[in-house]
Short mmCIF file of C-alpha atoms in Angstrom, two decimals:
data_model
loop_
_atom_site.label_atom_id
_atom_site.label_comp_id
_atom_site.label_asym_id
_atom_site.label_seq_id
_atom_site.Cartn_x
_atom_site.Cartn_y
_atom_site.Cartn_z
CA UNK A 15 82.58 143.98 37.49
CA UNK A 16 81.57 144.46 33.91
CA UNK A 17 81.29 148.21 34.17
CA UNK A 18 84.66 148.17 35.96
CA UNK A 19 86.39 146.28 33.10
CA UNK A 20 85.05 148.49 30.69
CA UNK A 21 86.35 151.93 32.46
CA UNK A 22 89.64 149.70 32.37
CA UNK A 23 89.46 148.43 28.36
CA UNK A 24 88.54 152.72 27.51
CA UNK A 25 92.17 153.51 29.53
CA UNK A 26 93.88 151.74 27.12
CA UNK A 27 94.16 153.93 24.21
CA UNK A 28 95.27 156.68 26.85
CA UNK A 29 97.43 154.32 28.82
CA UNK A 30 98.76 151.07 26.33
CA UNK A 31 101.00 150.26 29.11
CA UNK A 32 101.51 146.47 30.67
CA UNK A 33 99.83 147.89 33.88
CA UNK A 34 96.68 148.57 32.02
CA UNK A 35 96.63 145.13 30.59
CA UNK A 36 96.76 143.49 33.67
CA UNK A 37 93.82 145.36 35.10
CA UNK A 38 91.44 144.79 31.69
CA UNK A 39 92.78 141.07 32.14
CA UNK A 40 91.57 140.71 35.75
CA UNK A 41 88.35 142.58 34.79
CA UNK A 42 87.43 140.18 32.21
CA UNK A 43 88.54 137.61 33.97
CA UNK A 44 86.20 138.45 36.91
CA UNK A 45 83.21 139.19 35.09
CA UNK A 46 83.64 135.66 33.94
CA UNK A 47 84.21 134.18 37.16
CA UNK A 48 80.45 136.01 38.34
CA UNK A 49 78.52 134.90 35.21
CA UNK A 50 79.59 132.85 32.13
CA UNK A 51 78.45 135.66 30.47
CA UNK A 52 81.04 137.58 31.92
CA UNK A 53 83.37 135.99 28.97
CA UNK A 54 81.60 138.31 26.48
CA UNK A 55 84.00 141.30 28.12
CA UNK A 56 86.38 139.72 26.19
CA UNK A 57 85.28 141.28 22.47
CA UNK A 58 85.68 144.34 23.67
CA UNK A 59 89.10 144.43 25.01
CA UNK A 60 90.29 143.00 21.95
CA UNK A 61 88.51 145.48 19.84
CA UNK A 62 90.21 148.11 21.73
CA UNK A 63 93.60 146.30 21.33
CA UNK A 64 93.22 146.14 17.43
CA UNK A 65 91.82 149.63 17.04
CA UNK A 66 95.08 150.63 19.00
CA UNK A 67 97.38 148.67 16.90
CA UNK A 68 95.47 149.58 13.82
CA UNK A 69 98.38 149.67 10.91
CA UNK A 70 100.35 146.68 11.51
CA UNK A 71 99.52 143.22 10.55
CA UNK A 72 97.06 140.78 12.66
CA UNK A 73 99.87 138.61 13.15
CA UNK A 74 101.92 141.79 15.35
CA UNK A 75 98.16 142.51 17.01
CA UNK A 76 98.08 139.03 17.87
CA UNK A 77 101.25 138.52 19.85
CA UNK A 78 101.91 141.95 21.07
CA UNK A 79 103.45 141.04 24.41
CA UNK A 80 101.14 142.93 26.72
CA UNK A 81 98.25 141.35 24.82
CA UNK A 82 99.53 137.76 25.51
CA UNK A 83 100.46 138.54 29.44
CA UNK A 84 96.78 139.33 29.50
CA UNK A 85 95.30 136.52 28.50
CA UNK A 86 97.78 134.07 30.66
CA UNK A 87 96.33 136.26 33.85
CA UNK A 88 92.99 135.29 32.54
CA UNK A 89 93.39 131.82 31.85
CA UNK A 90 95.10 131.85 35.54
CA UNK A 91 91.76 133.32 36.63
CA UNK A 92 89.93 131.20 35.00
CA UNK A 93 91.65 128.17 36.18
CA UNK A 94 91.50 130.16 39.51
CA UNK A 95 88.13 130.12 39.92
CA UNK A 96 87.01 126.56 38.48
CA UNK A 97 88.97 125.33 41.51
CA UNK A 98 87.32 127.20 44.41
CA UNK A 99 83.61 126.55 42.51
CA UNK A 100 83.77 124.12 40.03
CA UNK A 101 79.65 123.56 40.35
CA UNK A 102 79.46 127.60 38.50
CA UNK A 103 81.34 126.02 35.67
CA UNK A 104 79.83 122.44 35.42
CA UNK A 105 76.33 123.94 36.02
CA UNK A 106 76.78 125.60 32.19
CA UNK A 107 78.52 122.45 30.92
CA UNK A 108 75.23 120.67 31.45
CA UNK A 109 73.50 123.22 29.67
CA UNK A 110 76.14 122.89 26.91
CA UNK A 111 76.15 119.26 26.80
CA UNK A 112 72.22 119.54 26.46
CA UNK A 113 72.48 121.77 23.60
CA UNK A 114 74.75 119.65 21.77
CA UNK A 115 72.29 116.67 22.23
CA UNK A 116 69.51 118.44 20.87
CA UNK A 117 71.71 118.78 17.86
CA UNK A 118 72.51 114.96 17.52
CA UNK A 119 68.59 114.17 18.08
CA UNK A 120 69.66 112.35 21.07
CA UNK A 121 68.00 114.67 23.49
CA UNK A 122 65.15 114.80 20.93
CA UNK A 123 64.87 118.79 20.76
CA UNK A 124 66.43 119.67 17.77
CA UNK A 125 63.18 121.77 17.45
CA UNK A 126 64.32 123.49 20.82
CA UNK A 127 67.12 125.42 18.37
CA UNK A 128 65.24 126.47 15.26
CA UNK A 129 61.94 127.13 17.34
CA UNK A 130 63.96 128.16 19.58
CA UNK A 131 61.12 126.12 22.33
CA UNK A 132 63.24 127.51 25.42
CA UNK A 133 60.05 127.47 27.84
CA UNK A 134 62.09 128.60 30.84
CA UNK A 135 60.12 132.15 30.57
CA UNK A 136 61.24 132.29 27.15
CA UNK A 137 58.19 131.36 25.50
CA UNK A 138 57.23 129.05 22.41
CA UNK A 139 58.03 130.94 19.71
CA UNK A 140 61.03 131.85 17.77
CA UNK A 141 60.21 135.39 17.18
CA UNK A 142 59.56 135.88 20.55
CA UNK A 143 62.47 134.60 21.89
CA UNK A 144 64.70 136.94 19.55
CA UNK A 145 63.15 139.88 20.56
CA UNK A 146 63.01 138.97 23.87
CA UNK A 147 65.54 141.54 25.69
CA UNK A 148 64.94 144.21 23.01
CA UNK A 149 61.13 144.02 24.36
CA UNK A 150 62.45 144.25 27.85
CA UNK A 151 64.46 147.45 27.39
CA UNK A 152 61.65 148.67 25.07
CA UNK A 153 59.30 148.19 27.77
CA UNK A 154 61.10 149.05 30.62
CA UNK A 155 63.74 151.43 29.65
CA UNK A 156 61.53 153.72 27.01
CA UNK A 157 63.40 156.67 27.73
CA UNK A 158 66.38 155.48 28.18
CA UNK A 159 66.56 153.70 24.47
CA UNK A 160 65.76 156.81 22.96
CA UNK A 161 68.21 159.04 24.63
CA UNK A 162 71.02 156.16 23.71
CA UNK A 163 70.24 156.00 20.12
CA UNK A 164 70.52 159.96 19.93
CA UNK A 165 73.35 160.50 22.37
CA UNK A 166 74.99 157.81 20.19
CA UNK A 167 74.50 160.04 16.89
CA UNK A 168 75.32 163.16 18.72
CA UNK A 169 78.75 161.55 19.67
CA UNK A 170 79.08 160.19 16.06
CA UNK A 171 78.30 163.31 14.02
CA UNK A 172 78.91 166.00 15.91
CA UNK A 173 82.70 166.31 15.34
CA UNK A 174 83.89 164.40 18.48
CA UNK A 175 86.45 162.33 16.49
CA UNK A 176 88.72 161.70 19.69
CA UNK A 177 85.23 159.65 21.09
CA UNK A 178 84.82 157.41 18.18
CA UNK A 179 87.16 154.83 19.58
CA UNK A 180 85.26 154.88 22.91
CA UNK A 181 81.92 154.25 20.60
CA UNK A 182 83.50 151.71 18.57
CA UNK A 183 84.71 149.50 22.17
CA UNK A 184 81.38 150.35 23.83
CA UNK A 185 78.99 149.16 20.88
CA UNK A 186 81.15 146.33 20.24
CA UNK A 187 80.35 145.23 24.10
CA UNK A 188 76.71 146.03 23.41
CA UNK A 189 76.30 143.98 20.53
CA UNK A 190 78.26 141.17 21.64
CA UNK A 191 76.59 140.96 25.01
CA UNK A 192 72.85 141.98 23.18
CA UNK A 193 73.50 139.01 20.42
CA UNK A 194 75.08 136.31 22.97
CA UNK A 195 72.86 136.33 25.92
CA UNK A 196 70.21 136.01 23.24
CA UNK A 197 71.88 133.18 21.36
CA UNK A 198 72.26 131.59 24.97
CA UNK A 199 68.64 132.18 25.61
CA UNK A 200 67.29 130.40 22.34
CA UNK A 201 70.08 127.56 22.39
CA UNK A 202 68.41 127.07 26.16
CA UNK A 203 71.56 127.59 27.70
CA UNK A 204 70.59 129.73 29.46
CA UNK A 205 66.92 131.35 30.24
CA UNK A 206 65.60 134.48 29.44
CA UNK A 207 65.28 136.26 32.42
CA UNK A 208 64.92 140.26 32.23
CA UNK A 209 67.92 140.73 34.92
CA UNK A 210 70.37 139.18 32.35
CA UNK A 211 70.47 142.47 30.17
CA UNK A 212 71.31 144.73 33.18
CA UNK A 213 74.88 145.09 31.97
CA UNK A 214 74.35 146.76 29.34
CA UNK A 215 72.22 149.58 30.69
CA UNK A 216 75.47 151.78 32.27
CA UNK A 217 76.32 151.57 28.59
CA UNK A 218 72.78 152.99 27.43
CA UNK A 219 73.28 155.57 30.08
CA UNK A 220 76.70 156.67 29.04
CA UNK A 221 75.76 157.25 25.94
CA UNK A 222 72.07 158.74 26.86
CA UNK A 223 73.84 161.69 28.87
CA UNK A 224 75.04 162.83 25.46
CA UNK A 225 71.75 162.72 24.06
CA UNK A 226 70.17 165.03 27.52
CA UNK A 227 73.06 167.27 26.82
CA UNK A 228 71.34 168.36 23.47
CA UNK A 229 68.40 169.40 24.73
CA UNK A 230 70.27 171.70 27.41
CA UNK A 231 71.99 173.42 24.53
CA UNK A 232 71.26 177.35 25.05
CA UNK A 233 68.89 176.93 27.55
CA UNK A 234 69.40 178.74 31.37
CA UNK A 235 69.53 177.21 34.33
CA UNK A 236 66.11 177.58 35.62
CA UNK A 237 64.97 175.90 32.55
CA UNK A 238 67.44 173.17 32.69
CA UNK A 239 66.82 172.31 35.97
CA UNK A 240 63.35 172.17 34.96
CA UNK A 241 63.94 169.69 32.06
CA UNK A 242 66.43 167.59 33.75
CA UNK A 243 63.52 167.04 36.81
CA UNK A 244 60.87 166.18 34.04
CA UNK A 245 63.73 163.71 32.21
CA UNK A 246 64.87 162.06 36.27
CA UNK A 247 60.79 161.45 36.80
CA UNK A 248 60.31 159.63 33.26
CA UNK A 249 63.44 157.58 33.75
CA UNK A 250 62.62 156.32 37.30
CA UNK A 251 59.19 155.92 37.19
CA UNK A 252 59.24 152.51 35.49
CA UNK A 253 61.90 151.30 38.02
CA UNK A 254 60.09 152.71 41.31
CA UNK A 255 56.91 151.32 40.12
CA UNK A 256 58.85 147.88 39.41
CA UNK A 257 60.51 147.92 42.98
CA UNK A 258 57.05 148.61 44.34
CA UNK A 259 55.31 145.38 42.94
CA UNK A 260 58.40 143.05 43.96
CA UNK A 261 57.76 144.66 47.01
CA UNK A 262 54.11 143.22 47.65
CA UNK A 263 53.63 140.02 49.10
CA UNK A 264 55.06 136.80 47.52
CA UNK A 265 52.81 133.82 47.10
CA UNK A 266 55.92 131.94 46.98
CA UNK A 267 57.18 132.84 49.84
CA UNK A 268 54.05 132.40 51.54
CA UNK A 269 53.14 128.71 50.31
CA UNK A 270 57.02 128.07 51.72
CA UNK A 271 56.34 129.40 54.87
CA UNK A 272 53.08 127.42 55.21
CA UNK A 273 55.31 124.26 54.35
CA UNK A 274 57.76 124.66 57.11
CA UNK A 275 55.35 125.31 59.52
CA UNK A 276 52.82 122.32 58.13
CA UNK A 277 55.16 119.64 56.70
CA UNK A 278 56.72 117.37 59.23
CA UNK A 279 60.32 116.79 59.29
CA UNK A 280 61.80 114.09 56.98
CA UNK A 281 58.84 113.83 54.59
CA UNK A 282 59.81 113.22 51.21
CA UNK A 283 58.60 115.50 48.97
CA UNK A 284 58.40 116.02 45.14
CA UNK A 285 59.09 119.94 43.89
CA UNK A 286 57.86 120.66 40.59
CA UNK A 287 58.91 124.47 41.45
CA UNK A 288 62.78 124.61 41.60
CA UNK A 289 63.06 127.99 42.95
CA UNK A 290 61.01 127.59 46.00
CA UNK A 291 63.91 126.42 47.75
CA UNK A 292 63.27 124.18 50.54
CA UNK A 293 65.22 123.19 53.07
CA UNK A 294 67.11 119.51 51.91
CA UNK A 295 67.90 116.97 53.99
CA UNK A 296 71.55 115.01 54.47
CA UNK A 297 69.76 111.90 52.37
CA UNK A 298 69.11 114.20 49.55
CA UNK A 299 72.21 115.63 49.03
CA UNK A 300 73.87 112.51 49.46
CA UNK A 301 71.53 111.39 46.71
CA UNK A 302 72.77 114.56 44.37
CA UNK A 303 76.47 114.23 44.96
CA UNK A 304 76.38 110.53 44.15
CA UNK A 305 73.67 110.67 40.84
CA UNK A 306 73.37 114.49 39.72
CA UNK A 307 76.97 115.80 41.14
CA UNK A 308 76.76 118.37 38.66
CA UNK A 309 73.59 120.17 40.74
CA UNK A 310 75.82 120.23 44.25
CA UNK A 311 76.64 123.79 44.37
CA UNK A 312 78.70 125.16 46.55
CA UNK A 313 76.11 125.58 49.38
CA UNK A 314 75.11 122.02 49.10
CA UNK A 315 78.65 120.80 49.52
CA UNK A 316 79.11 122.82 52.67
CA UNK A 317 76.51 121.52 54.02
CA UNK A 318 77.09 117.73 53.23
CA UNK A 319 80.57 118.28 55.16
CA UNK A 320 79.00 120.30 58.33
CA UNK A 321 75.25 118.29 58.53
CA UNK A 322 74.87 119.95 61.76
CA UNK A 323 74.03 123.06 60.00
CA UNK A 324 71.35 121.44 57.86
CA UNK A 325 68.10 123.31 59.43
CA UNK A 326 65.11 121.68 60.90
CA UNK A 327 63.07 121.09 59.22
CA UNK A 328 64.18 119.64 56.80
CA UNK A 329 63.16 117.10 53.89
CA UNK A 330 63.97 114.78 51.15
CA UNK A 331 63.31 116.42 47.86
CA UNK A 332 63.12 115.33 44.75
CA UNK A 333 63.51 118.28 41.60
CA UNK A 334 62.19 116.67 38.18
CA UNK A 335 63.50 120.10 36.62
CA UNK A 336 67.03 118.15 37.48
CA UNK A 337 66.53 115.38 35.23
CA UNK A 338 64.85 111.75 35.33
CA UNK A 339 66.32 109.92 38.39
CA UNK A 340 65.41 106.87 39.98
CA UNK A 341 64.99 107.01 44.18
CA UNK A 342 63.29 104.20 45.30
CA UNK A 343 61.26 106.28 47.41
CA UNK A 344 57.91 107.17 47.94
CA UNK A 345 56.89 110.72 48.42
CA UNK A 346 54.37 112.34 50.94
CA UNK A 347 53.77 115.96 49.20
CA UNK A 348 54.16 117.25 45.85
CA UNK A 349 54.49 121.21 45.24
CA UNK A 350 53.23 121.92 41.94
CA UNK A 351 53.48 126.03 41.23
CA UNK A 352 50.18 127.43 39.08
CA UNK A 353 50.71 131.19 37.96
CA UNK A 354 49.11 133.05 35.33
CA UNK A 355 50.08 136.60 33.50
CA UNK A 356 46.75 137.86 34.99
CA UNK A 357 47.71 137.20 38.68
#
């Protein structure tokens, strides 16, 4: 969706029309309905509006007709998709409202900002959480950071005035995405998780294919074919190799599979490990509707209404990632997840 909107928001300096509106409007409105993040689409559209309109006053930038009738379709979008999943919007409130305590010392983490103690696979350290998605591309997209920075100065200085604008939208999406899901990641918002800067890769490769191009300059064909097999092997090794170890066994996995097959129905069970997903019971998400209703997502709501497709087994369990809450119960198991960089 985000790639999508941004072939739309590069159409409009060819194409300033009320059609093209619409379609950057429902392409950032989309990318926001698939990821809160998605909202960051935003600063580029209306850096490509304003470097359009460049000449007038903010004021006629600002209400520019076409400009406004885009952002009442995305506001419609928006209010669009709160109604069919309000949990994808009330899931970041609660990170939002969390935040905000940390700030008023009520939540007692005011450290967790200038720290920037985000242990979701963020680490302990501020430093380390800033660089945190630069390291990931350094690490995993070597080649593909170089190429950008130099297909980036090729476009720049090399005459192509008519793709400066194009530069100007696409860096402004880069920055603002690069800078806010970091932001998001130290406020603890949201974690840092390396799959979080994938949208901004098509952008590195864009801009990388300039930077290939130079080195085919007055070479022949044999020897560009040669180069541009060498460059395909550097660029995909890191990802094939990656693919390969998610594709070994998961101990996760496993230990779940052991549970279902070991764990008798209707046990109550305490799950230190969020994302090992097991299968809840009718009492438990009961339990989260009533006490935590901003964890029932949408898949939990379906299956409160249709508890004959709840699956057997299945248990009562009890997430302390979700909070303190009180349940009267006693428990049977506890899952408790052990992993170290090593493993």
């Amino acid at each position: 969706a985000i790639v999508l909107a941004l072939w739309a928001i590069l159409r409009l300096s060819d194409e300033p029309i009320l059609r093209s509106y619409l379609v950057v409007a429902a392409g950032v409105a989309i990318s926001f309905g698939i990821n809160m993040v998605g909202i960051l689409m935003y600063v580029p559209f209306a850096v490509a509006h304003f470097v359009r309109m460049k000449g007038i006053s903010i004021g006629a930038m600002i209400f520019e007709r076409n400009f406004l009738v885009a952002h009442a379709l995305i506001l419609f979008f928006i209010a669009l998709f709160y109604y069919l999943n309000p949990y994808g919007f009330e899931n970041y409130i609660t990170h939002i409202k969390r935040f905000f305590a940390t700030l008023t010392g009520s939540d007692g983490g005011v450290a967790q900002v200038v720290l920037s103690e985000n242990q979701n696979f963020c680490g302990e350290r501020f430093f380390f959480t800033l660089t945190y998605y630069l390291r990931v591309l350094a690490s995993h997209e070597t080649p593909l950071v170089l190429f950008t920075l130099l297909g980036a100065t090729v476009l720049w200085f090399r005459g192509m005035k008519e793709k400066q604008t194009d530069i100007i939208v696409l860096g402004s999406f880069f920055f603002a995405y690069f800078f806010g899901i970091t932001a998001l990641s130290m406020s603890g918002i949201a974690n840092c998780e390396q799959r979080y800067i994938l949208p901004i890769v098509p952008i590195m490769a864009l801009l990388g294919a300039f930077g290939v191009a130079v080195f085919f300059e007055g070479m022949n064909n044999k020897r560009r074919a040669i180069l541009a097999l060498l460059i395909s092997s550097a660029m995909l090794y890191g990802p094939i190799m990656f693919g390969a170890r998610l594709a070994l066994p998961s101990t996760r996995l496993e230990a779940r599979e052991w549970m279902l097959n070991n764990i008798p129905d209707k046990s109550n069970i305490i799950d230190f490990d969020e994302k090992l997903d097991l299968p809840e019971d009718l009492a438990t998400l009961e339990y989260l509707r009533t006490s935590i209703p901003g964890r029932m997502t949408v898949k939990r709501t379906f299956l409160i209404t249709h508890p004959e497709r709840i699956s057997t087994p299945s248990y009562f369990v009890y997430h302390p990632a979700f909070g303190s809450y009180g349940t009267g119960k006693y428990f049977d198991y506890l899952v408790i997840s052990l992993w170290k960089e090593s493993d």
